[in-house]
């Protein structure tokens, strides 16, 4: 088998006592990107960092920006005007437009699962439509062609649809997220639910020895199971942080951990992260590193209505300004959007999954190697990415046991922030009972242009 230069270097430097996952490694395939596509990836990674700054809070949390990109990219085929432009700009595909989102999503969907036989990646999409609504033919064709989306029309009042959607989520996350909707979050009067699921399971190239795992204090508080290894690994550092990469399988995927220096915070590190810095971290020097990393599990449920509005796409959530005419036979707006995600990190590797849900409602209104010490015994940031493109699949922070944000995995469903349609009045003060024509109106005490 051909050997990756990266792993040849590992073989030359690694101590004879170290445990290697396999005797030989296939050279990982790469996803070829054009210059325009590479710029799109950089911009989409910038979206990942901006999103996490919006939602991270002060608890352990994990999200999948890629899952959001897929769900919004899918819906964007039905959007027009300002709504379409805002979605493209927020995702980082402004100049490429909706077609650029489609092509990027298609490439990652078809090629990312093929890079490493030891790492499992699944990207799945589905649309559930509430009858008597139906998908427009052009939208349905793009959903199936670019996203392999399954499309199903049901009666949401049948008492079964919520369970059907939950089964879809459970099946496409390998049971990691057993349900995504409950009686509080499911809306039988919604027009549709668009779902994306991203599933990742990778085995460390260099596994942690379970016999070396010990309970140790984390950030001066309660003890956590702390895994330990001493090995040659991709590593660098600065005055503010230490950066370590832990590869999976043949090295096509890795987890990058950014550990703030004493006196610094995860927020300090995150504020300095952008696409340029992230791209520069793709090739780290090999160093002899003493690693400690918690064995942990984090489940997250997060509403995306306010964060995505704040990031630059408010029009899609407002029935007066949403412009989604090419999705189904009745114009829509996004009435709710949220994500559930879960990650499990142990001595063997990592398993992670996320489901993003978009609910729409009828728009009834408009030298000698130096040995380094990397002891992640305080809050840290982590990123799971594909190496050849740098595409970020998951980004999260670990703040300690008992600090996980509740989420829909047998715990608590995310808060529902569904946007009701506010009354609309014309300039004579008369309340409208139907969809307004183009013009100037008043809603929530503000002038609105339709």
Short mmCIF file of C-alpha atoms in Angstrom, two decimals:
data_model
loop_
_atom_site.label_atom_id
_atom_site.label_comp_id
_atom_site.label_asym_id
_atom_site.label_seq_id
_atom_site.Cartn_x
_atom_site.Cartn_y
_atom_site.Cartn_z
CA UNK A 1 0.00 0.00 0.00
CA UNK A 2 1.11 3.54 -0.61
CA UNK A 3 2.09 5.28 2.57
CA UNK A 4 1.21 8.81 3.42
CA UNK A 5 4.28 10.98 4.03
CA UNK A 6 2.65 12.03 7.31
CA UNK A 7 2.58 8.45 8.53
CA UNK A 8 6.05 7.64 7.25
CA UNK A 9 7.27 10.44 9.48
CA UNK A 10 5.30 8.98 12.36
CA UNK A 11 6.84 5.56 11.75
CA UNK A 12 10.36 7.01 11.86
CA UNK A 13 9.82 9.04 15.00
CA UNK A 14 7.45 6.98 17.08
CA UNK A 15 8.96 5.07 20.02
CA UNK A 16 8.99 1.29 19.73
CA UNK A 17 6.86 1.08 22.88
CA UNK A 18 4.06 3.16 21.36
CA UNK A 19 0.91 1.41 20.23
CA UNK A 20 -0.03 2.07 16.59
CA UNK A 21 -3.55 1.38 15.34
CA UNK A 22 -2.40 -0.58 12.26
CA UNK A 23 0.87 -1.75 10.71
CA UNK A 24 0.16 0.04 7.46
CA UNK A 25 -1.88 3.03 6.37
CA UNK A 26 -3.52 3.81 3.07
CA UNK A 27 -2.76 7.24 1.81
CA UNK A 28 -6.00 9.19 2.38
CA UNK A 29 -7.83 10.38 -0.68
CA UNK A 30 -8.33 14.10 -1.04
CA UNK A 31 -11.29 16.16 -2.14
CA UNK A 32 -10.12 18.31 -5.04
CA UNK A 33 -11.27 21.92 -4.83
CA UNK A 34 -11.08 24.72 -7.36
CA UNK A 35 -9.84 28.12 -6.21
CA UNK A 36 -13.44 29.33 -6.03
CA UNK A 37 -14.46 26.28 -4.00
CA UNK A 38 -11.54 26.74 -1.62
CA UNK A 39 -12.63 30.33 -1.01
CA UNK A 40 -16.16 29.05 -0.41
CA UNK A 41 -14.82 26.59 2.19
CA UNK A 42 -12.86 29.36 3.92
CA UNK A 43 -15.98 31.54 4.05
CA UNK A 44 -18.12 28.66 5.31
CA UNK A 45 -15.56 27.95 8.05
CA UNK A 46 -15.75 31.62 9.03
CA UNK A 47 -19.51 31.05 9.38
CA UNK A 48 -18.74 28.10 11.69
CA UNK A 49 -16.66 30.28 14.01
CA UNK A 50 -19.19 33.15 13.98
CA UNK A 51 -22.03 30.71 14.68
CA UNK A 52 -20.24 29.14 17.64
CA UNK A 53 -19.54 32.56 19.14
CA UNK A 54 -23.31 33.16 19.00
CA UNK A 55 -24.44 29.90 20.63
CA UNK A 56 -21.63 28.62 22.85
CA UNK A 57 -22.68 30.13 26.22
CA UNK A 58 -20.84 28.94 29.33
CA UNK A 59 -21.65 25.23 29.16
CA UNK A 60 -20.24 22.23 27.30
CA UNK A 61 -21.74 22.42 23.82
CA UNK A 62 -21.28 20.96 20.36
CA UNK A 63 -22.85 22.02 17.05
CA UNK A 64 -22.48 21.03 13.41
CA UNK A 65 -22.20 24.09 11.15
CA UNK A 66 -22.08 21.75 8.16
CA UNK A 67 -25.53 20.38 9.03
CA UNK A 68 -26.93 23.93 9.07
CA UNK A 69 -25.30 24.60 5.70
CA UNK A 70 -27.05 21.57 4.23
CA UNK A 71 -30.49 22.38 5.63
CA UNK A 72 -30.37 26.03 4.57
CA UNK A 73 -28.76 25.15 1.23
CA UNK A 74 -31.64 22.79 0.55
CA UNK A 75 -34.33 25.35 1.42
CA UNK A 76 -32.50 28.10 -0.46
CA UNK A 77 -33.45 26.47 -3.75
CA UNK A 78 -36.95 27.71 -3.03
CA UNK A 79 -35.90 31.21 -1.94
CA UNK A 80 -35.60 34.38 -4.00
CA UNK A 81 -34.54 38.00 -3.72
CA UNK A 82 -33.17 39.28 -0.41
CA UNK A 83 -33.92 36.03 1.44
CA UNK A 84 -31.80 33.97 -0.97
CA UNK A 85 -28.97 36.51 -0.90
CA UNK A 86 -28.92 36.65 2.92
CA UNK A 87 -28.74 32.86 3.20
CA UNK A 88 -25.90 32.69 0.66
CA UNK A 89 -24.01 35.50 2.40
CA UNK A 90 -24.35 34.01 5.89
CA UNK A 91 -23.15 30.60 4.71
CA UNK A 92 -20.23 32.23 2.87
CA UNK A 93 -21.41 31.48 -0.67
CA UNK A 94 -22.40 35.02 -1.64
CA UNK A 95 -20.89 35.21 -5.12
CA UNK A 96 -21.41 31.53 -5.90
CA UNK A 97 -25.11 31.79 -5.03
CA UNK A 98 -27.56 28.95 -4.48
CA UNK A 99 -25.99 26.85 -7.23
CA UNK A 100 -22.63 27.15 -5.48
CA UNK A 101 -24.18 25.90 -2.23
CA UNK A 102 -25.72 22.98 -4.13
CA UNK A 103 -22.45 21.98 -5.79
CA UNK A 104 -20.47 22.25 -2.55
CA UNK A 105 -23.03 20.16 -0.67
CA UNK A 106 -23.10 17.56 -3.44
CA UNK A 107 -19.32 17.22 -3.45
CA UNK A 108 -19.10 16.76 0.33
CA UNK A 109 -22.08 14.38 0.39
CA UNK A 110 -20.64 12.04 -2.23
CA UNK A 111 -16.89 12.27 -1.54
CA UNK A 112 -16.45 12.69 2.22
CA UNK A 113 -17.72 9.15 3.06
CA UNK A 114 -15.12 7.63 0.69
CA UNK A 115 -11.93 9.05 2.22
CA UNK A 116 -11.20 6.51 4.95
CA UNK A 117 -12.49 2.96 5.38
CA UNK A 118 -11.94 3.25 9.14
CA UNK A 119 -14.05 6.42 9.50
CA UNK A 120 -17.79 6.44 8.89
CA UNK A 121 -19.40 9.63 7.59
CA UNK A 122 -23.07 9.92 6.62
CA UNK A 123 -24.90 13.04 5.40
CA UNK A 124 -28.66 12.63 4.98
CA UNK A 125 -31.51 14.96 4.04
CA UNK A 126 -35.30 14.71 4.15
CA UNK A 127 -38.38 16.86 3.56
CA UNK A 128 -41.74 16.17 5.18
CA UNK A 129 -44.59 18.23 3.73
CA UNK A 130 -48.00 18.74 5.30
CA UNK A 131 -50.75 17.98 2.77
CA UNK A 132 -52.41 19.41 0.73
CA UNK A 133 -49.17 21.26 0.02
CA UNK A 134 -46.81 19.85 -2.59
CA UNK A 135 -43.25 20.56 -3.68
CA UNK A 136 -42.75 22.48 -6.88
CA UNK A 137 -41.18 20.32 -9.59
CA UNK A 138 -37.95 22.29 -10.00
CA UNK A 139 -37.32 22.39 -6.24
CA UNK A 140 -37.97 18.66 -5.89
CA UNK A 141 -35.55 17.91 -8.73
CA UNK A 142 -32.76 19.92 -7.10
CA UNK A 143 -33.47 18.41 -3.67
CA UNK A 144 -33.07 14.91 -5.07
CA UNK A 145 -30.21 15.67 -7.48
CA UNK A 146 -27.91 17.62 -5.16
CA UNK A 147 -28.96 16.44 -1.70
CA UNK A 148 -30.32 12.90 -2.22
CA UNK A 149 -33.26 14.17 -0.18
CA UNK A 150 -36.22 11.92 0.48
CA UNK A 151 -39.51 13.81 0.02
CA UNK A 152 -42.70 12.71 1.73
CA UNK A 153 -46.13 14.32 1.96
CA UNK A 154 -48.20 13.46 5.02
CA UNK A 155 -51.13 14.63 7.10
CA UNK A 156 -49.36 16.16 10.12
CA UNK A 157 -52.57 15.70 12.14
CA UNK A 158 -52.52 11.91 11.69
CA UNK A 159 -50.93 11.29 15.10
CA UNK A 160 -48.01 9.48 13.45
CA UNK A 161 -45.95 12.12 11.62
CA UNK A 162 -43.92 13.19 14.65
CA UNK A 163 -42.92 9.56 15.29
CA UNK A 164 -42.05 9.08 11.61
CA UNK A 165 -39.74 12.12 11.69
CA UNK A 166 -38.14 10.96 14.94
CA UNK A 167 -37.52 7.49 13.49
CA UNK A 168 -35.84 9.09 10.49
CA UNK A 169 -33.54 11.05 12.82
CA UNK A 170 -32.78 8.02 14.96
CA UNK A 171 -31.97 5.87 11.91
CA UNK A 172 -29.70 8.46 10.29
CA UNK A 173 -27.71 9.16 13.47
CA UNK A 174 -27.27 5.48 14.33
CA UNK A 175 -29.37 5.93 17.47
CA UNK A 176 -27.32 8.82 18.86
CA UNK A 177 -30.29 11.21 18.61
CA UNK A 178 -33.35 9.04 19.30
CA UNK A 179 -35.81 11.90 18.84
CA UNK A 180 -35.71 15.44 17.54
CA UNK A 181 -39.34 16.51 18.09
CA UNK A 182 -41.65 16.19 21.08
CA UNK A 183 -45.19 17.33 21.86
CA UNK A 184 -43.96 20.86 22.62
CA UNK A 185 -41.78 21.36 19.55
CA UNK A 186 -43.84 19.50 16.92
CA UNK A 187 -46.34 21.75 15.15
CA UNK A 188 -49.09 19.81 13.32
CA UNK A 189 -50.06 23.04 11.55
CA UNK A 190 -46.58 23.58 10.12
CA UNK A 191 -46.25 23.46 6.35
CA UNK A 192 -43.05 21.42 6.32
CA UNK A 193 -40.03 20.06 8.16
CA UNK A 194 -36.69 20.03 6.37
CA UNK A 195 -34.07 17.89 8.09
CA UNK A 196 -30.37 17.27 7.71
CA UNK A 197 -28.45 14.66 9.67
CA UNK A 198 -24.66 14.42 9.88
CA UNK A 199 -23.12 11.32 11.48
CA UNK A 200 -19.41 10.75 12.17
CA UNK A 201 -17.62 7.81 13.74
CA UNK A 202 -13.83 7.71 13.74
CA UNK A 203 -11.27 5.53 15.48
CA UNK A 204 -8.12 7.23 16.72
CA UNK A 205 -5.07 6.38 14.63
CA UNK A 206 -3.17 6.19 17.92
CA UNK A 207 -5.59 4.98 20.56
CA UNK A 208 -5.44 5.82 24.23
CA UNK A 209 -4.63 2.93 26.54
CA UNK A 210 -7.64 2.41 28.83
CA UNK A 211 -5.31 1.26 31.59
CA UNK A 212 -3.82 4.77 31.62
CA UNK A 213 -7.17 6.51 32.22
CA UNK A 214 -7.48 7.99 35.71
CA UNK A 215 -9.99 10.21 37.49
CA UNK A 216 -8.43 13.65 37.80
CA UNK A 217 -9.69 17.08 38.75
CA UNK A 218 -10.85 19.23 35.85
CA UNK A 219 -10.39 23.02 36.11
CA UNK A 220 -9.95 22.68 39.87
CA UNK A 221 -13.37 21.07 40.27
CA UNK A 222 -14.93 17.62 40.17
CA UNK A 223 -12.81 14.75 38.81
CA UNK A 224 -13.32 13.46 35.28
CA UNK A 225 -11.93 10.31 33.60
CA UNK A 226 -8.68 11.64 32.08
CA UNK A 227 -7.13 9.66 29.22
CA UNK A 228 -3.36 9.74 28.74
CA UNK A 229 -0.78 9.04 26.05
CA UNK A 230 2.81 10.02 25.20
CA UNK A 231 3.40 10.12 21.44
CA UNK A 232 4.59 12.04 18.40
CA UNK A 233 1.66 14.11 17.18
CA UNK A 234 0.92 17.26 15.14
CA UNK A 235 1.35 20.12 17.61
CA UNK A 236 2.04 23.86 17.84
CA UNK A 237 1.62 26.58 20.41
CA UNK A 238 1.52 30.35 20.94
CA UNK A 239 1.53 32.69 23.91
CA UNK A 240 -2.27 32.32 24.18
CA UNK A 241 -2.98 28.67 23.34
CA UNK A 242 -1.71 25.18 22.57
CA UNK A 243 -2.95 23.33 19.48
CA UNK A 244 -2.97 19.54 19.12
CA UNK A 245 -4.31 17.34 16.32
CA UNK A 246 -5.49 13.80 16.98
CA UNK A 247 -5.99 12.01 13.64
CA UNK A 248 -8.55 9.32 12.91
CA UNK A 249 -7.92 6.24 10.77
CA UNK A 250 -5.71 7.06 7.80
CA UNK A 251 -5.54 10.76 8.67
CA UNK A 252 -8.33 11.97 6.39
CA UNK A 253 -10.16 13.33 9.45
CA UNK A 254 -8.84 14.67 12.72
CA UNK A 255 -9.86 16.37 15.93
CA UNK A 256 -8.03 19.64 16.57
CA UNK A 257 -7.97 20.73 20.21
CA UNK A 258 -7.18 24.32 21.17
CA UNK A 259 -6.25 24.59 24.83
CA UNK A 260 -6.09 28.14 26.26
CA UNK A 261 -3.01 29.01 28.30
CA UNK A 262 -3.49 29.55 32.02
CA UNK A 263 -5.27 32.87 32.48
CA UNK A 264 -6.87 32.70 29.02
CA UNK A 265 -10.37 31.45 28.14
CA UNK A 266 -12.06 29.55 25.35
CA UNK A 267 -13.66 32.85 24.38
CA UNK A 268 -10.22 34.44 24.00
CA UNK A 269 -9.14 31.65 21.66
CA UNK A 270 -12.39 31.67 19.71
CA UNK A 271 -12.26 35.43 19.19
CA UNK A 272 -8.94 35.01 17.36
CA UNK A 273 -10.10 32.14 15.14
CA UNK A 274 -10.89 32.84 11.51
CA UNK A 275 -10.57 31.00 8.21
CA UNK A 276 -7.03 32.23 7.57
CA UNK A 277 -5.74 30.99 10.92
CA UNK A 278 -7.64 27.72 10.49
CA UNK A 279 -6.15 27.12 7.03
CA UNK A 280 -2.65 27.74 8.42
CA UNK A 281 -3.19 25.02 11.03
CA UNK A 282 -3.74 22.26 8.46
CA UNK A 283 -0.07 21.18 8.58
CA UNK A 284 1.40 21.14 12.06
CA UNK A 285 4.93 19.98 12.93
CA UNK A 286 5.34 16.62 14.61
CA UNK A 287 6.33 16.88 18.26
CA UNK A 288 6.73 14.58 21.23
CA UNK A 289 3.64 15.39 23.32
CA UNK A 290 2.44 14.22 26.73
CA UNK A 291 -1.34 14.27 26.21
CA UNK A 292 -4.16 14.24 28.71
CA UNK A 293 -7.72 14.49 27.41
CA UNK A 294 -11.03 13.90 29.21
CA UNK A 295 -13.25 11.04 28.19
CA UNK A 296 -16.53 12.88 27.74
CA UNK A 297 -20.00 12.96 26.26
CA UNK A 298 -21.93 16.14 25.41
CA UNK A 299 -25.52 16.54 24.22
CA UNK A 300 -26.77 19.87 22.93
CA UNK A 301 -30.11 21.30 21.88
CA UNK A 302 -29.99 24.86 20.56
CA UNK A 303 -32.52 27.16 18.93
CA UNK A 304 -31.13 28.80 15.79
CA UNK A 305 -33.79 31.44 15.16
CA UNK A 306 -32.08 34.29 16.98
CA UNK A 307 -28.46 33.30 16.20
CA UNK A 308 -29.06 32.96 12.46
CA UNK A 309 -31.01 36.22 12.39
CA UNK A 310 -28.14 37.97 14.19
CA UNK A 311 -25.62 36.50 11.74
CA UNK A 312 -27.36 38.22 8.85
CA UNK A 313 -30.45 36.39 7.56
CA UNK A 314 -33.42 37.89 9.43
CA UNK A 315 -35.75 38.13 6.44
CA UNK A 316 -36.31 34.36 6.23
CA UNK A 317 -37.84 34.31 9.73
CA UNK A 318 -40.29 37.17 9.16
CA UNK A 319 -43.58 36.39 7.37
CA UNK A 320 -43.62 39.93 5.97
CA UNK A 321 -40.15 39.80 4.44
CA UNK A 322 -39.53 36.09 3.75
CA UNK A 323 -39.27 35.41 0.04
CA UNK A 324 -39.49 31.64 -0.46
CA UNK A 325 -41.88 31.32 -3.40
CA UNK A 326 -40.28 28.38 -5.24
CA UNK A 327 -40.37 25.75 -2.50
CA UNK A 328 -43.94 24.52 -2.58
CA UNK A 329 -47.31 25.66 -3.89
CA UNK A 330 -47.79 28.11 -1.00
CA UNK A 331 -45.10 30.73 -0.12
CA UNK A 332 -43.34 29.99 3.17
CA UNK A 333 -41.27 31.53 5.95
CA UNK A 334 -39.08 29.83 8.56
CA UNK A 335 -41.16 29.66 11.72
CA UNK A 336 -38.65 27.60 13.75
CA UNK A 337 -35.11 26.33 13.36
CA UNK A 338 -33.02 24.32 15.79
CA UNK A 339 -30.32 21.68 16.05
CA UNK A 340 -29.67 18.70 18.29
CA UNK A 341 -26.11 17.37 18.48
CA UNK A 342 -24.22 14.79 20.48
CA UNK A 343 -20.57 13.77 20.77
CA UNK A 344 -18.90 10.91 22.59
CA UNK A 345 -15.09 10.86 22.99
CA UNK A 346 -13.29 7.89 24.56
CA UNK A 347 -10.09 5.87 24.31
CA UNK A 348 -11.15 4.28 21.01
CA UNK A 349 -12.18 7.40 19.12
CA UNK A 350 -15.14 9.70 18.53
CA UNK A 351 -18.79 9.32 17.61
CA UNK A 352 -20.77 12.45 16.81
CA UNK A 353 -24.12 13.28 15.25
CA UNK A 354 -26.29 16.30 14.59
CA UNK A 355 -29.74 16.96 13.19
CA UNK A 356 -30.79 20.40 11.99
CA UNK A 357 -34.53 21.06 11.68
CA UNK A 358 -36.15 23.85 9.69
CA UNK A 359 -39.87 24.27 10.24
CA UNK A 360 -41.71 26.36 7.68
CA UNK A 361 -45.17 27.86 7.89
CA UNK A 362 -47.42 29.21 5.17
CA UNK A 363 -46.68 32.84 4.46
CA UNK A 364 -50.26 33.81 5.08
CA UNK A 365 -48.76 37.29 5.43
CA UNK A 366 -45.87 38.51 3.56
CA UNK A 367 16.52 19.67 17.01
CA UNK A 368 16.35 16.92 19.80
CA UNK A 369 12.69 16.80 19.83
CA UNK A 370 11.31 18.76 22.72
CA UNK A 371 8.64 17.10 24.81
CA UNK A 372 5.54 19.22 25.25
CA UNK A 373 2.87 18.88 27.90
CA UNK A 374 -0.72 19.15 26.72
CA UNK A 375 -2.98 18.50 29.70
CA UNK A 376 -6.55 19.44 28.84
CA UNK A 377 -7.58 19.76 32.48
CA UNK A 378 -9.43 23.04 31.93
CA UNK A 379 -12.07 24.20 29.44
CA UNK A 380 -11.06 23.73 25.81
CA UNK A 381 -12.33 24.11 22.26
CA UNK A 382 -12.37 21.24 19.73
CA UNK A 383 -13.04 20.94 16.00
CA UNK A 384 -13.61 17.83 13.86
CA UNK A 385 -12.67 18.49 10.24
CA UNK A 386 -11.82 16.89 6.92
CA UNK A 387 -8.13 17.38 6.27
CA UNK A 388 -7.82 17.96 2.52
CA UNK A 389 -10.47 20.71 2.43
CA UNK A 390 -10.45 21.91 6.04
CA UNK A 391 -14.26 21.67 6.11
CA UNK A 392 -15.48 21.80 9.71
CA UNK A 393 -17.99 19.05 10.56
CA UNK A 394 -18.33 19.74 14.29
CA UNK A 395 -17.13 22.47 16.66
CA UNK A 396 -17.57 22.32 20.41
CA UNK A 397 -16.26 23.23 23.82
CA UNK A 398 -15.82 21.07 26.91
CA UNK A 399 -16.37 22.89 30.20
CA UNK A 400 -16.43 19.93 32.60
CA UNK A 401 -18.87 17.26 33.74
CA UNK A 402 -22.37 18.45 34.58
CA UNK A 403 -21.93 21.45 32.29
CA UNK A 404 -23.65 20.00 29.20
CA UNK A 405 -26.47 21.91 27.60
CA UNK A 406 -29.72 19.91 27.68
CA UNK A 407 -30.79 18.55 24.33
CA UNK A 408 -33.28 16.20 22.66
CA UNK A 409 -31.64 12.85 23.30
CA UNK A 410 -33.79 11.58 26.10
CA UNK A 411 -33.13 14.81 28.00
CA UNK A 412 -34.84 18.15 27.38
CA UNK A 413 -35.91 19.38 23.95
CA UNK A 414 -34.60 22.76 22.75
CA UNK A 415 -36.61 25.83 23.58
CA UNK A 416 -39.16 26.57 20.90
CA UNK A 417 -38.76 30.07 19.52
CA UNK A 418 -41.37 29.80 16.81
CA UNK A 419 -42.18 33.13 15.24
CA UNK A 420 -45.94 33.82 15.12
CA UNK A 421 -47.25 36.01 12.35
CA UNK A 422 -47.89 39.51 13.70
CA UNK A 423 -51.02 41.45 12.59
CA UNK A 424 -50.48 43.61 9.53
CA UNK A 425 -52.17 46.99 8.92
CA UNK A 426 -52.28 49.26 5.90
CA UNK A 427 -51.44 52.96 6.20
CA UNK A 428 -55.13 53.71 6.92
CA UNK A 429 -54.92 51.59 10.06
CA UNK A 430 -57.05 48.76 8.68
CA UNK A 431 -56.03 45.24 9.65
CA UNK A 432 -55.44 42.94 6.69
CA UNK A 433 -57.12 39.54 6.64
CA UNK A 434 -55.21 38.11 3.68
CA UNK A 435 -51.80 38.24 2.09
CA UNK A 436 -50.78 41.85 1.38
CA UNK A 437 -49.80 43.05 -2.07
CA UNK A 438 -46.56 44.89 -2.66
CA UNK A 439 -46.43 48.15 -0.74
CA UNK A 440 -45.89 49.79 2.65
CA UNK A 441 -47.51 48.32 5.78
CA UNK A 442 -47.30 48.48 9.58
CA UNK A 443 -46.59 45.45 11.81
CA UNK A 444 -45.42 45.36 15.43
CA UNK A 445 -45.45 49.15 15.42
CA UNK A 446 -42.90 49.31 12.59
CA UNK A 447 -43.16 50.16 8.94
CA UNK A 448 -42.55 47.15 6.70
CA UNK A 449 -42.01 47.01 2.94
CA UNK A 450 -43.57 44.06 1.19
#
